[in-house]
Short mmCIF file of C-alpha atoms and ligand atoms in Angstrom, two decimals:
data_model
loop_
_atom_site.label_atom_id
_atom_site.label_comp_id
_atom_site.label_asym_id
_atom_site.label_seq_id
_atom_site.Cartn_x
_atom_site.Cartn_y
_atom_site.Cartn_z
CA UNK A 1 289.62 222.69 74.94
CA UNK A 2 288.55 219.31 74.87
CA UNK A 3 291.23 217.04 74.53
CA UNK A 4 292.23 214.23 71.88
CA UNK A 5 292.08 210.73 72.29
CA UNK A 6 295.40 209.31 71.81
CA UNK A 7 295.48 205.54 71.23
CA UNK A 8 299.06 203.40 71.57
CA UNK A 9 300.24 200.32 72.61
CA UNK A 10 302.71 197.22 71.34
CA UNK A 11 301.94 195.95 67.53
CA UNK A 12 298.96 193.67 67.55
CA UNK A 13 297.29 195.20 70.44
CA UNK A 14 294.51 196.27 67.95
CA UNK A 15 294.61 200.44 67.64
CA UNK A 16 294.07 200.52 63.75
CA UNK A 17 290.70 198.52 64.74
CA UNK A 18 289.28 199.85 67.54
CA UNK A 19 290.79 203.64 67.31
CA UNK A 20 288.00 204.09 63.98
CA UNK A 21 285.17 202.52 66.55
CA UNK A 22 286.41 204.46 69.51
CA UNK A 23 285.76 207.61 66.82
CA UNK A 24 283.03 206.73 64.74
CA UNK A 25 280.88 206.53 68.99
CA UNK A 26 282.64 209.95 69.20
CA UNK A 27 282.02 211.84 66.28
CA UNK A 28 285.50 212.63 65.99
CA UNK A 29 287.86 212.16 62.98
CA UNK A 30 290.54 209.37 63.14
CA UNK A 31 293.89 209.73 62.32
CA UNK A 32 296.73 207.12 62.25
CA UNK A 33 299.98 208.45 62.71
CA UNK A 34 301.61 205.01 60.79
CA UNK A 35 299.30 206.55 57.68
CA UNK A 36 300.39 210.33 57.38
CA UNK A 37 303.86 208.95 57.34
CA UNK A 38 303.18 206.81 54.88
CA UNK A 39 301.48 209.14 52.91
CA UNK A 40 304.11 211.88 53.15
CA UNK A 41 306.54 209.84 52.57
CA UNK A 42 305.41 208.09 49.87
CA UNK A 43 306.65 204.45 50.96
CA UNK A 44 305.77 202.03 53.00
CA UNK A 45 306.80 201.69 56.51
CA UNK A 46 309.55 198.33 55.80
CA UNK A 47 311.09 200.04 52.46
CA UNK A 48 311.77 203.34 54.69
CA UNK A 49 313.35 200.59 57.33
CA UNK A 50 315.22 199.48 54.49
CA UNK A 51 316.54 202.07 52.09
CA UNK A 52 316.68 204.78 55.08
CA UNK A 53 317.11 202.74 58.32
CA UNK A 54 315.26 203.13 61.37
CA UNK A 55 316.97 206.30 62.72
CA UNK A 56 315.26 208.07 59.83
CA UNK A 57 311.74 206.20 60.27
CA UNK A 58 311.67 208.06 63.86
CA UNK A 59 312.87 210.81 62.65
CA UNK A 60 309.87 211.14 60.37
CA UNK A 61 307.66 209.82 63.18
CA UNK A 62 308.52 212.55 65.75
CA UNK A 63 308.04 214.94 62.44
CA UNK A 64 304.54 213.66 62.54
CA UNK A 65 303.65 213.23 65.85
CA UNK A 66 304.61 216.89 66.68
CA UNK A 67 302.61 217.87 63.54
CA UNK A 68 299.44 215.90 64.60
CA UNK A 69 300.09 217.14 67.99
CA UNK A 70 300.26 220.85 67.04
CA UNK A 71 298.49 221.73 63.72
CA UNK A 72 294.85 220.03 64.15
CA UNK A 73 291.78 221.24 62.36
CA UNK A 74 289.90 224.15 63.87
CA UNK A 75 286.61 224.70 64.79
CA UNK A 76 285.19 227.42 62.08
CA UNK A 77 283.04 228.83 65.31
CA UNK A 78 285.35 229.03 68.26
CA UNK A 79 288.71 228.52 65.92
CA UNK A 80 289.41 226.32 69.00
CA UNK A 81 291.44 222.74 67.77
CA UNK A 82 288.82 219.97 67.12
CA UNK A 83 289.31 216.84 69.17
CA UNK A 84 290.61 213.37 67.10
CA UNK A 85 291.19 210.18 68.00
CA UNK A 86 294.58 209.53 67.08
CA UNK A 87 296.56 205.74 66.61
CA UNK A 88 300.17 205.83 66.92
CA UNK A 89 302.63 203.80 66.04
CA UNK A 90 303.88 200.95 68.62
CA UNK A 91 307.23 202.75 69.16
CA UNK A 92 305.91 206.48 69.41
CA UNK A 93 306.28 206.59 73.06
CA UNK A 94 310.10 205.66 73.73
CA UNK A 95 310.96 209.03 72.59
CA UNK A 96 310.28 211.26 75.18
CA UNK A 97 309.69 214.22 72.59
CA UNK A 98 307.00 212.27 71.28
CA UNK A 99 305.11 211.19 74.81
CA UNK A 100 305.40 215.24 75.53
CA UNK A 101 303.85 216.39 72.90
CA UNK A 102 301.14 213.45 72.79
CA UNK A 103 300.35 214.13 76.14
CA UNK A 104 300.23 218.44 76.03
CA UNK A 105 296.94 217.02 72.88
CA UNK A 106 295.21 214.92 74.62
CA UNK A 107 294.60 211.46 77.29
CA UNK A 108 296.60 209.14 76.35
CA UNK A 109 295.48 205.29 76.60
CA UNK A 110 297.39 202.34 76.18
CA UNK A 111 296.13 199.13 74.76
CA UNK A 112 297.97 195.80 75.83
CA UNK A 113 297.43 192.19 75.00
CA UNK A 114 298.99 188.88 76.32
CA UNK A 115 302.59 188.01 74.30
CA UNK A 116 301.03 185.03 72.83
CA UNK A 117 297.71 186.73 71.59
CA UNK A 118 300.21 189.21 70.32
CA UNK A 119 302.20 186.94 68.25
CA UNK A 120 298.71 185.31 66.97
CA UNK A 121 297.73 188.58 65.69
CA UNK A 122 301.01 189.36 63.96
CA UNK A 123 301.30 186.23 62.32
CA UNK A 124 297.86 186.57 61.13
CA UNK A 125 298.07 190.23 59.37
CA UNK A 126 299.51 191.04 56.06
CA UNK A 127 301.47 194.17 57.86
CA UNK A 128 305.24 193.86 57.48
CA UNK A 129 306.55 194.72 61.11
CA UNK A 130 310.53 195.32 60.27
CA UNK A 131 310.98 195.73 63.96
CA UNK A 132 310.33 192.19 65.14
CA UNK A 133 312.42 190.74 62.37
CA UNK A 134 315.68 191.95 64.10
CA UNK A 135 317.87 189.58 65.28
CA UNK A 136 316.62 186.59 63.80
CA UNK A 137 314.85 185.25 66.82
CA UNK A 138 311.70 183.15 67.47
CA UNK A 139 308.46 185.81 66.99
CA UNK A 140 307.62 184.79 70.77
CA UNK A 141 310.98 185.28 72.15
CA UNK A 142 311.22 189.03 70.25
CA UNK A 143 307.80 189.87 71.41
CA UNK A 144 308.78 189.20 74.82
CA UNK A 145 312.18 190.95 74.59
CA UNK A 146 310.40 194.11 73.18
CA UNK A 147 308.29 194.27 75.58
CA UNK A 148 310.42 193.83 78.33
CA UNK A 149 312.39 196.83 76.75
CA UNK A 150 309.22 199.01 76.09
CA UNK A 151 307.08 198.28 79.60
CA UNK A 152 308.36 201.51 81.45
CA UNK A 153 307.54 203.84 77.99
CA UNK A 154 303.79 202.06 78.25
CA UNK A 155 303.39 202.20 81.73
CA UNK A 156 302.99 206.47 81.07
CA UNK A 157 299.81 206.33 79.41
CA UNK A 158 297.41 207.24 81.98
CA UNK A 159 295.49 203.79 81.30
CA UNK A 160 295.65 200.33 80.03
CA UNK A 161 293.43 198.77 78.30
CA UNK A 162 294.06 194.57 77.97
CA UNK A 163 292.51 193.88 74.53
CA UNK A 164 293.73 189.68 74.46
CA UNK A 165 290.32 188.59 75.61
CA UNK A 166 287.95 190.97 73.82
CA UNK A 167 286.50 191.96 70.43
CA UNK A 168 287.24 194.77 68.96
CA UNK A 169 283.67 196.05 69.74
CA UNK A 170 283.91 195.57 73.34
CA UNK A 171 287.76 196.98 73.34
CA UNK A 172 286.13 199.79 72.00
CA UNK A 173 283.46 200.46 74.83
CA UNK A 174 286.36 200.04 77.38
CA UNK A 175 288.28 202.41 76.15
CA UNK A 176 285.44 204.72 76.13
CA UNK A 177 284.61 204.53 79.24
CA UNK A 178 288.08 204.87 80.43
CA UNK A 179 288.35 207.81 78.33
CA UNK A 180 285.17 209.54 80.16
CA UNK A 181 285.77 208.10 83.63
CA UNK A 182 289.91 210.22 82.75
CA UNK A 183 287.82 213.28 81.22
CA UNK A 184 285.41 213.76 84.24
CA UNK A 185 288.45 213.09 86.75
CA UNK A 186 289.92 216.01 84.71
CA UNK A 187 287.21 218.53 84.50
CA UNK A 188 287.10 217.91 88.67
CA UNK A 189 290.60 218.69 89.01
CA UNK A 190 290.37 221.83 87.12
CA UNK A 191 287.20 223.33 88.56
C1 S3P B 201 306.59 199.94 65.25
C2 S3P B 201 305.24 199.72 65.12
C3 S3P B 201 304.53 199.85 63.85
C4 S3P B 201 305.24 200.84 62.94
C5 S3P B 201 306.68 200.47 62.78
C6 S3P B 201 307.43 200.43 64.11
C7 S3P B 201 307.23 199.73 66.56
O1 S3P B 201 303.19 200.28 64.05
O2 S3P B 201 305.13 202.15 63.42
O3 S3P B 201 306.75 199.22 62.14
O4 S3P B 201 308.42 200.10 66.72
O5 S3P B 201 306.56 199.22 67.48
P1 S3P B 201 302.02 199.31 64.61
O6 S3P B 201 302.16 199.28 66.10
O7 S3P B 201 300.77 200.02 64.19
O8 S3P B 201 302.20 197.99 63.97
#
């Protein structure tokens, strides 16, 4: 079974841009976890943060994950699962639930950028991030802290990609060829 592409890292490290690329090269579909859970639940990620809390948001985010994880489209031929590229959320893998199941679908490849480059994108998009709002702080100083918190959780992914000096294009073909160089290492192991 071929397996999925699964796309994570911090907020601003660019998956919603590059994870369509990475597919579009692939032939694959795309699928971003942040959307189905949208779409199910039929609000946007900051009003769930706010009339349900956080506790719930992950609670709907393992719910999906698991889903995506589990139920993907089959091949009509083979009835085999068809491969995706999937973008998670930036906190899918501190749950350890999550990073099991992501990893039983597919390679899973982190994308990283610079704190700074981080905040630059952050401040730039029109995405309401409830997460780096807590505590009041500087956006630098609770970039920082977060990742700090988050770097063991990252450091699973079987490889990072650093997207603060490239364009999406070129993040794209990186994580490509990461993706093939982890395939073919793969294929070896199990022949
Ligand atoms: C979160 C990241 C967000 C979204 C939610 C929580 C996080 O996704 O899932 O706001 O805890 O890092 P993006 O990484 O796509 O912004």
């Amino acid at each position: 079974m071929t397996p999925c592409l699964i796309l994570t890292g911090f907020m601003g490290t660019g998956k919603s841009s590059i994870a369509p690329i990475v597919a579009r090269r692939l032939g694959w579909p795309y699928i971003d976890s942040d959307e189905v859970l949208v779409a199910r639940a039929g609000k946007s990620i900051a009003a769930i943060f706010e009339s349900e809390g956080e506790a719930q948001f992950r609670k709907l985010e393992r719910e999906v994950i698991a889903d995506l994880s589990r139920d993907r489209p089959r091949c009509p031929q083979s009835g085999n699962p068809r491969p995706a590229v999937i973008a998670t959320g930036g906190g899918v893998l501190m749950d350890d639930a999550n990073y099991q199941a992501l990893k039983h679908a597919g390679v899973i490849i982190c994308l990283s950028a610079r704190p700074e480059v981080i905040a630059r994108r952050v401040e730039r998009s029109r995405t309401r991030r409830p997460k780096l709002l807590e505590g009041g702080q500087p956006l630098g100083e609770r970039i920082a802290e977060m990742l700090e918190q988050r770097k063991d959780a990252y450091a699973r992914a079987e490889a990072v990609v650093d997207t603060s000096d490239l364009t999406v294009e070129r993040a794209a073909e990186q994580v490509l060829a990461v993706f093939i160089k982890l395939g073919a290492k793969r294929c070896a192991a199990s022949a």
